[in-house]
Coordinates of C-alpha atoms and ligand atoms in Angstrom, one line a residue:
X221 CA 109.9 -95.2 134.4
X222 CA 108.0 -98.0 132.8
X223 CA 104.5 -97.9 131.4
X224 CA 102.2 -100.2 129.4
X225 CA 102.1 -98.6 126.0
X226 CA 98.9 -99.2 124.0
X227 CA 100.9 -98.4 120.9
X228 CA 103.2 -101.4 121.3
X229 CA 101.0 -103.5 123.6
X230 CA 103.8 -104.0 126.0
X231 CA 105.5 -102.4 129.0
X232 CA 108.0 -99.8 127.6
X233 CA 110.7 -97.8 129.3
X234 CA 109.8 -94.2 128.9
X235 CA 112.4 -92.2 127.0
X236 CA 111.2 -88.6 126.6
X237 CA 112.2 -86.6 123.5
X238 CA 113.8 -83.9 125.6
X239 CA 114.6 -85.2 129.1
X240 CA 114.2 -84.3 131.9
X241 CA 111.1 -82.7 130.3
X242 CA 108.3 -85.1 129.5
X243 CA 105.2 -83.9 127.7
X244 CA 101.8 -85.4 128.6
X245 CA 98.4 -84.7 127.1
X246 CA 95.2 -85.9 128.8
X247 CA 91.8 -86.0 127.2
X248 CA 89.7 -84.0 129.7
X249 CA 86.0 -83.9 130.5
X250 CA 83.1 -82.9 128.2
X251 CA 81.5 -80.3 130.5
X252 CA 77.8 -80.8 129.8
X253 CA 76.9 -82.5 133.1
X254 CA 78.5 -83.4 136.5
X255 CA 81.6 -85.6 136.5
X256 CA 80.7 -89.0 138.1
X257 CA 82.9 -91.4 140.0
X258 CA 83.9 -93.3 136.8
X259 CA 85.4 -90.1 135.5
X260 CA 87.2 -89.5 138.7
X261 CA 88.8 -92.9 138.6
X262 CA 90.2 -91.9 135.2
X263 CA 91.5 -88.5 136.2
X264 CA 93.0 -89.5 139.5
X265 CA 94.9 -92.2 137.7
X266 CA 96.2 -89.5 135.3
X267 CA 97.3 -87.5 138.3
X268 CA 99.1 -90.6 139.6
X269 CA 100.9 -90.8 136.2
X270 CA 102.2 -87.3 136.7
X271 CA 103.3 -88.1 140.3
X272 CA 105.1 -91.2 139.1
X273 CA 106.9 -89.3 136.3
X274 CA 108.0 -86.8 138.9
X275 CA 109.2 -89.5 141.3
X276 CA 111.3 -91.0 138.5
X277 CA 113.1 -87.7 138.2
X278 CA 111.3 -86.3 135.1
X279 CA 109.7 -82.9 134.8
X280 CA 106.2 -83.3 133.4
X281 CA 104.6 -80.6 131.2
X282 CA 101.0 -81.6 131.4
X283 CA 98.2 -80.3 129.2
X284 CA 94.5 -81.3 129.8
X285 CA 91.7 -80.1 127.7
X286 CA 88.1 -79.1 128.5
X287 CA 85.7 -80.2 125.7
X288 CA 83.2 -77.4 125.7
X289 CA 82.0 -77.7 122.1
X290 CA 81.7 -80.3 119.4
X291 CA 81.3 -83.6 121.3
X292 CA 78.3 -85.2 119.8
X293 CA 76.0 -87.6 121.5
X294 CA 77.1 -90.4 119.1
X295 CA 80.7 -91.2 118.3
X296 CA 79.7 -91.5 114.6
X297 CA 79.2 -87.7 114.3
X298 CA 75.5 -88.0 114.5
X299 CA 73.1 -86.6 117.0
X300 CA 73.3 -83.4 119.0
X301 CA 76.2 -81.5 120.5
X302 CA 76.2 -82.5 124.2
X303 CA 76.7 -78.9 125.3
X304 CA 73.7 -77.7 123.3
X305 CA 71.6 -80.6 124.6
X306 CA 72.6 -79.7 128.2
X307 CA 71.7 -76.1 127.6
X308 CA 68.2 -77.1 126.5
X309 CA 67.8 -79.5 129.4
X310 CA 68.6 -76.7 131.9
X311 CA 67.1 -73.7 130.0
X312 CA 70.6 -72.0 129.8
X313 CA 73.0 -71.2 127.0
X314 CA 75.7 -73.7 126.0
X315 CA 78.2 -71.1 127.3
X316 CA 76.6 -71.1 130.7
X317 CA 76.5 -74.9 130.8
X318 CA 80.2 -75.1 129.9
X319 CA 81.2 -72.5 132.6
X320 CA 79.1 -74.2 135.3
X321 CA 80.3 -77.8 134.7
X322 CA 83.9 -76.7 134.1
X323 CA 83.9 -75.1 137.6
X324 CA 82.4 -78.2 139.1
X325 CA 85.1 -80.3 137.5
X326 CA 88.0 -78.0 138.7
X327 CA 86.5 -78.0 142.2
X328 CA 86.4 -81.8 142.1
X329 CA 90.1 -81.9 141.1
X330 CA 90.9 -79.8 144.1
X331 CA 88.8 -82.0 146.5
X332 CA 90.7 -85.1 145.3
X333 CA 94.0 -83.3 145.7
X334 CA 95.0 -83.7 142.0
X335 CA 98.0 -81.8 140.8
X336 CA 97.3 -78.8 138.7
X337 CA 98.1 -79.4 135.0
X338 CA 100.6 -77.0 133.4
X339 CA 97.8 -75.9 131.1
X340 CA 94.0 -76.6 131.2
X341 CA 92.8 -75.6 127.8
X342 CA 89.3 -75.1 126.4
X343 CA 88.3 -76.1 122.9
X344 CA 86.4 -72.8 122.4
X345 CA 89.6 -70.8 123.1
X346 CA 91.4 -72.6 120.2
X347 CA 89.0 -72.5 117.3
X348 CA 91.7 -70.8 115.1
X349 CA 94.2 -73.6 115.8
X350 CA 91.6 -76.2 114.8
X351 CA 90.6 -74.4 111.6
X352 CA 94.3 -74.1 110.7
X353 CA 94.8 -77.8 111.2
X354 CA 91.8 -78.6 109.0
X355 CA 93.3 -76.3 106.3
X356 CA 96.6 -78.3 106.5
X357 CA 94.6 -81.5 106.0
X358 CA 92.7 -80.0 103.2
X359 CA 95.9 -79.0 101.4
X360 CA 97.1 -82.5 101.7
X361 CA 93.9 -83.9 100.2
X362 CA 92.6 -85.7 103.4
X363 CA 89.3 -83.9 103.5
X364 CA 86.0 -83.7 101.6
X365 CA 82.9 -81.6 102.1
X366 CA 79.3 -83.0 102.3
X367 CA 76.0 -81.5 103.3
X368 CA 76.6 -81.4 107.1
X369 CA 80.3 -80.8 107.3
X370 CA 84.0 -81.3 106.4
X371 CA 85.1 -84.9 106.8
X372 CA 88.3 -86.7 107.1
X373 CA 88.8 -89.5 104.5
X374 CA 90.3 -92.3 106.5
X375 CA 91.0 -94.4 103.4
X376 CA 93.7 -91.8 102.6
X377 CA 95.6 -92.7 105.8
X378 CA 97.1 -96.2 105.3
X379 CA 97.7 -96.9 109.0
X380 CA 94.2 -95.9 110.2
X381 CA 93.3 -99.3 111.6
X382 CA 96.7 -100.1 113.2
X383 CA 96.4 -98.4 116.6
X384 CA 93.2 -99.9 117.7
X385 CA 93.7 -103.0 115.5
X386 CA 90.3 -102.3 113.9
X387 CA 88.6 -104.5 111.3
X388 CA 87.5 -101.8 108.9
X389 CA 85.6 -104.2 106.6
X390 CA 83.5 -105.3 109.5
X391 CA 83.0 -101.7 110.6
X392 CA 81.9 -100.8 107.1
X393 CA 79.4 -103.7 107.0
X394 CA 78.1 -103.0 110.5
X395 CA 77.6 -99.3 109.8
X396 CA 75.1 -99.7 107.0
X397 CA 72.1 -99.1 109.1
X398 CA 73.2 -95.9 110.6
X399 CA 75.4 -94.7 107.8
X400 CA 75.4 -91.2 106.5
X401 CA 75.2 -92.1 102.8
X402 CA 77.3 -89.1 101.8
X403 CA 80.3 -90.4 103.8
X404 CA 82.9 -92.2 101.7
X405 CA 83.8 -94.7 104.5
X406 CA 82.1 -95.7 107.7
X407 CA 85.2 -94.7 109.7
X408 CA 85.3 -91.2 108.2
X409 CA 84.7 -88.5 110.8
X410 CA 83.8 -84.8 110.9
X411 CA 86.5 -82.2 111.3
X412 CA 84.0 -79.3 111.0
X413 CA 80.2 -79.5 111.3
X414 CA 78.0 -76.9 109.7
X415 CA 75.4 -75.1 111.7
X416 CA 72.0 -76.5 110.8
X417 CA 70.0 -73.9 108.8
X418 CA 66.9 -74.4 110.9
X419 CA 68.3 -74.1 114.5
X420 CA 70.3 -71.2 115.9
X421 CA 73.3 -72.6 117.8
X422 CA 74.7 -70.9 120.9
X423 CA 78.2 -71.7 119.8
X424 CA 79.2 -71.3 116.2
X425 CA 82.1 -69.7 114.3
X426 CA 82.9 -68.6 110.7
X427 CA 85.3 -70.9 108.8
X428 CA 86.5 -71.1 105.2
X429 CA 83.9 -73.9 104.7
X430 CA 80.9 -72.1 106.3
X431 CA 79.5 -71.2 109.7
X432 CA 79.7 -74.1 112.2
X433 CA 81.7 -75.7 114.9
X434 CA 84.7 -78.1 115.2
X435 CA 84.5 -81.8 115.6
X436 CA 85.5 -83.4 118.9
X437 CA 88.6 -85.2 117.7
X438 CA 90.3 -82.2 116.0
X439 CA 90.4 -80.2 119.2
X440 CA 92.7 -82.6 121.0
X441 CA 95.1 -82.8 118.0
X442 CA 95.1 -79.0 117.6
X443 CA 95.6 -78.2 121.2
X444 CA 98.1 -80.9 121.9
X445 CA 100.3 -79.9 119.0
X446 CA 99.9 -76.2 119.8
X447 CA 101.2 -76.6 123.4
X448 CA 103.4 -79.6 123.1
X449 CA 104.7 -79.8 119.5
X450 CA 104.0 -82.2 116.7
X451 CA 105.2 -85.2 118.7
X452 CA 104.4 -85.5 122.4
X453 CA 105.8 -88.1 124.8
X454 CA 102.7 -89.5 126.5
X455 CA 99.0 -89.2 125.5
X456 CA 96.4 -90.5 127.9
X457 CA 92.7 -91.1 128.2
X458 CA 90.0 -93.7 128.9
X459 CA 90.2 -97.1 127.3
X460 CA 86.9 -96.3 125.4
X461 CA 88.9 -93.6 123.5
X462 CA 91.1 -96.2 121.7
X463 CA 88.9 -97.3 118.7
X464 CA 87.5 -93.9 117.7
X465 CA 88.8 -90.7 119.4
X466 CA 92.4 -91.6 119.7
X467 CA 92.5 -93.5 116.4
X468 CA 91.1 -90.3 114.8
X469 CA 93.6 -88.0 116.6
X470 CA 96.5 -90.1 115.3
X471 CA 95.1 -90.1 111.8
X472 CA 94.6 -86.4 111.5
X473 CA 97.8 -85.3 113.4
X474 CA 100.1 -87.7 111.6
X475 CA 98.5 -86.9 108.2
X476 CA 99.1 -83.2 108.8
X477 CA 102.7 -83.3 110.2
X478 CA 104.1 -86.5 108.7
X479 CA 105.5 -87.3 112.2
X480 CA 104.5 -89.7 114.9
X481 CA 101.9 -88.0 117.1
X482 CA 102.7 -89.6 120.5
X483 CA 105.3 -92.1 121.5
X484 CA 103.4 -93.6 124.4
X485 CA 99.7 -94.1 124.9
X486 CA 98.3 -94.8 128.4
X487 CA 94.7 -95.9 128.9
X488 CA 92.7 -96.2 132.0
X489 CA 90.3 -99.2 132.2
X490 CA 86.6 -99.1 132.9
X491 CA 85.1 -98.9 136.3
X492 CA 82.1 -101.1 137.2
X493 CA 79.7 -99.2 139.4
X494 CA 77.6 -101.6 141.4
X495 CA 78.3 -104.2 138.7
X496 CA 77.5 -102.0 135.7
X497 CA 79.9 -100.5 133.3
X498 CA 79.7 -96.7 133.3
X499 CA 80.8 -94.9 130.2
X500 CA 81.2 -91.2 129.5
X501 CA 77.7 -91.0 128.0
X502 CA 76.0 -92.0 131.2
X503 CA 75.2 -89.0 133.2
X504 CA 73.3 -90.7 136.0
X505 CA 76.4 -91.8 137.9
X506 CA 77.4 -91.1 141.4
X507 CA 78.9 -87.6 141.8
X508 CA 81.8 -86.7 144.2
X509 CA 79.4 -84.4 146.0
X510 CA 77.0 -87.3 146.7
X511 CA 79.8 -89.1 148.4
X512 CA 81.0 -86.1 150.5
X513 CA 77.4 -85.6 151.6
X514 CA 77.4 -89.1 153.0
X515 CA 80.2 -88.0 155.3
X516 CA 83.0 -89.8 153.4
X517 CA 86.2 -87.8 152.9
X518 CA 87.4 -87.1 149.4
X519 CA 90.8 -88.6 150.5
X520 CA 88.9 -91.9 151.0
X521 CA 87.7 -91.7 147.4
X522 CA 91.2 -91.0 146.3
X523 CA 92.6 -94.0 148.3
X524 CA 89.9 -96.2 146.9
X525 CA 90.8 -95.3 143.4
X526 CA 94.5 -96.0 144.1
X527 CA 93.6 -99.5 145.4
X528 CA 93.0 -100.7 141.9
X529 CA 95.5 -100.8 139.0
X530 CA 94.7 -98.5 136.1
X531 CA 94.9 -101.3 133.6
X532 CA 92.4 -103.5 135.4
X533 CA 88.7 -103.2 135.3
X534 CA 87.9 -101.9 138.8
X535 CA 84.8 -102.0 140.9
X536 CA 83.1 -99.2 142.8
X537 CA 80.6 -100.1 145.5
X538 CA 79.6 -98.2 148.6
X539 CA 81.0 -101.1 150.8
X540 CA 84.4 -100.9 149.1
X541 CA 84.4 -97.1 149.6
X542 CA 83.6 -97.6 153.3
X543 CA 86.5 -100.1 153.6
X544 CA 88.8 -97.5 152.0
X545 CA 87.5 -94.9 154.4
X546 CA 88.5 -97.2 157.3
X547 CA 92.0 -97.7 155.8
X548 CA 92.3 -93.9 155.5
X549 CA 91.6 -93.7 159.3
X550 CA 94.5 -96.1 159.9
X551 CA 96.8 -93.9 157.8
X552 CA 95.6 -90.8 159.7
X553 CA 96.2 -92.6 163.0
X554 CA 99.8 -93.2 161.9
X555 CA 100.1 -89.5 160.8
X556 CA 98.9 -88.4 164.3
X557 CA 101.9 -90.1 165.8
X558 CA 104.0 -87.1 164.8
X559 CA 102.3 -85.1 167.5
X560 CA 103.0 -87.8 170.1
X561 CA 106.7 -88.6 170.1
X562 CA 107.9 -90.6 173.2
X563 CA 111.2 -90.4 175.0
X564 CA 111.9 -94.0 174.1
X565 CA 110.2 -96.9 172.3
X566 CA 110.5 -100.6 173.1
X567 CA 110.8 -102.1 169.6
X568 CA 112.1 -101.0 166.2
X569 CA 110.4 -101.3 162.9
X570 CA 111.7 -103.8 160.4
X571 CA 112.3 -101.1 157.8
X572 CA 114.1 -97.7 158.0
X573 CA 111.9 -94.6 157.7
X574 CA 114.3 -93.2 155.1
X575 CA 113.6 -96.1 152.8
X576 CA 109.8 -95.9 152.8
X577 CA 109.6 -93.2 150.0
X578 CA 112.1 -95.2 148.0
X579 CA 110.0 -98.4 148.2
X580 CA 106.8 -96.5 147.3
X581 CA 108.6 -94.9 144.3
X582 CA 109.7 -98.4 143.1
X583 CA 106.1 -99.4 142.8
X584 CA 105.0 -96.2 141.1
X585 CA 107.7 -96.2 138.4
X586 CA 106.8 -99.7 137.5
X587 CA 103.7 -99.0 135.5
X588 CA 102.1 -97.0 138.3
X589 CA 101.6 -99.9 140.6
X590 CA 99.4 -98.1 143.2
X591 CA 97.9 -101.3 144.7
X592 CA 101.5 -102.5 145.4
X593 CA 102.5 -99.2 146.9
X594 CA 99.4 -99.2 149.2
X595 CA 100.0 -102.8 150.3
X596 CA 103.5 -101.8 151.3
X597 CA 102.2 -98.7 153.0
X598 CA 99.7 -100.8 154.9
X599 CA 102.6 -102.8 156.4
X600 CA 104.4 -99.6 157.3
X601 CA 101.2 -98.3 159.0
X602 CA 100.6 -101.5 161.1
X603 CA 104.2 -101.4 162.3
X604 CA 104.3 -97.7 163.1
X605 CA 101.1 -98.0 165.1
X606 CA 102.6 -100.8 167.1
X607 CA 106.2 -99.5 167.7
X608 CA 105.2 -95.7 167.9
X609 CA 107.5 -92.8 167.4
X610 CA 110.6 -91.9 169.4
X611 CA 111.7 -88.2 169.8
X612 CA 114.8 -88.6 167.8
X613 CA 112.9 -90.4 164.9
X614 CA 110.6 -87.4 164.5
X615 CA 112.4 -85.6 161.7
X616 CA 112.7 -88.8 159.6
X617 CA 109.0 -89.6 160.3
X618 CA 107.8 -86.2 159.2
X619 CA 109.9 -86.4 156.1
X620 CA 108.4 -89.9 155.4
X621 CA 104.9 -88.5 155.7
X622 CA 105.7 -85.6 153.4
X623 CA 107.1 -88.0 150.8
X624 CA 104.1 -90.2 151.0
X625 CA 101.9 -87.1 150.4
X626 CA 104.0 -86.0 147.4
X627 CA 103.9 -89.5 145.9
X628 CA 100.3 -90.5 146.6
X629 CA 98.5 -87.3 147.4
X630 CA 97.0 -88.6 150.6
X631 CA 97.4 -85.4 152.6
X632 CA 98.7 -87.1 155.7
X633 CA 100.4 -84.0 156.9
X634 CA 97.0 -82.3 157.1
X635 CA 96.3 -84.3 160.3
X636 CA 96.6 -81.5 162.9
X637 CA 97.5 -81.7 166.6
X638 CA 94.7 -81.7 169.2
X639 CA 94.1 -78.7 171.5
X640 CA 95.7 -78.0 174.9
X641 CA 92.3 -78.7 176.5
X642 CA 92.0 -82.0 174.8
X643 CA 95.5 -83.0 176.0
X644 CA 94.5 -82.0 179.5
X645 CA 91.4 -84.3 179.2
X646 CA 93.6 -87.2 178.2
X647 CA 95.8 -86.5 181.3
X648 CA 92.7 -86.4 183.5
X649 CA 91.4 -89.6 182.1
X650 CA 94.8 -91.3 182.8
X651 CA 94.6 -90.0 186.4
X652 CA 91.1 -91.4 186.7
X653 CA 92.3 -94.8 185.3
X654 CA 95.2 -94.8 187.8
X655 CA 92.6 -94.2 190.6
X656 CA 90.5 -97.0 189.1
X657 CA 87.6 -94.5 188.6
X658 CA 86.3 -96.2 185.5
X659 CA 83.1 -94.2 185.3
X660 CA 85.0 -90.9 185.0
X661 CA 87.6 -92.5 182.6
X662 CA 84.8 -93.6 180.3
X663 CA 83.0 -90.3 180.5
X664 CA 86.2 -88.4 179.4
X665 CA 86.7 -90.9 176.6
X666 CA 83.2 -90.3 175.3
X667 CA 83.7 -86.5 175.6
X668 CA 86.8 -86.7 173.5
X669 CA 85.1 -89.0 171.0
X670 CA 82.4 -86.5 170.5
X671 CA 85.1 -84.0 169.6
X672 CA 86.5 -86.4 167.0
X673 CA 89.4 -87.7 169.1
X674 CA 89.8 -91.5 169.6
X675 CA 92.1 -93.1 172.2
X676 CA 93.8 -96.4 172.6
X677 CA 95.9 -97.5 175.6
X678 CA 99.4 -98.8 174.9
X679 CA 102.2 -100.0 177.3
X680 CA 103.7 -96.5 176.7
X681 CA 100.4 -94.7 177.7
X682 CA 97.4 -93.4 175.8
X683 CA 97.7 -92.6 172.2
X684 CA 95.1 -90.4 170.4
X685 CA 94.0 -90.6 166.8
X686 CA 91.5 -88.6 164.7
X687 CA 88.1 -90.2 164.3
X688 CA 87.1 -88.1 161.3
Ligands
ZN62 ZN1 90.9 -86.1 123.3

């Protein structure tokens, strides 16, 4: 299994610490608003990482967090807590906001047929672990306390700038305008923020330093190390996490343990939506539900996401989504052939059905090349729709569909057979065609179409396919 590793800036062969187990931590959503399509690109790509690791023979232990406290509007530890802001916007408590949008996110994961992480963990369920980690950092002299919280002194961690290749002098100069004057360095970040005296927060906890709440970065270090140990194999997130969130995670984790935090870092690139970059902070993006309400299947969204490589900046437009929806129809038409095996077929495909999964796997284990896998699958589809399925190929064909589903999550086996009445209608239409009764033939075709069943006539007879 090979992946582009942000740590080394090259494609690395994945060598887990305890094979066949491979530990993966994914920075999950901040649940203060609906997830939008840009988020789903990121999370489906992480799902594809897990599928690729499995295809390579490894056994992933996958932890994803839910940020339900502590993520401030600004990455510079200024501004409001996003959850508290969401609560005021909707006249609810921060706890209610977190519960509502967590459920929305988990529902979306299911709609997009994402694999279930081994653990989905909430920041608010791990306050003790976060306080313990801050205590460790305090004991090693990496912290200082100012009016609004406990901060991490980045100048005490010599490799701070290395991961993101930051220019700290430039950062220091650029930060003057918005610089909390009590902070020792512009890059220092909050580990624990104190509750403001004037406002009652919905979410706050006691700590050795005073009542308050944890910073966003500390939760990922604390939960990752709690579930996966001091060094994990692969840490993932969006590319926008590199300069601040992941840099800070590395600084605080490695300062506490003296060990490398993660051996491989995988980052998903930005998505341009109708030409504009959408970041996590934008909440006006297109929701999955908006797409489903337009009659587009979640599998088409998934297919569209797989059409771009995770390292490339990709584009989302309604036109490209519609094109993906059409390609999904071709795949479903191929899947429907399992219900229509013929006694014999005229031609043979140029590939063997047993090799298809192997070929798709080759693309996935090479840096999750989903566009390559789909281009190959498109050739398979075109050929299968042309040569059709013979009775004695059926077992291999169904195994092939099952493998494609496991590798790419496209749910091709969910294409069901048509009813006995619909099969009867197809036979009646064929009889009408044989009798050259075109009016009746067309009427039956229309009737079937209204039931979601399409027909095409081949030298071997009519073949049906799902229209929805
Ligand atoms: Zn994180």
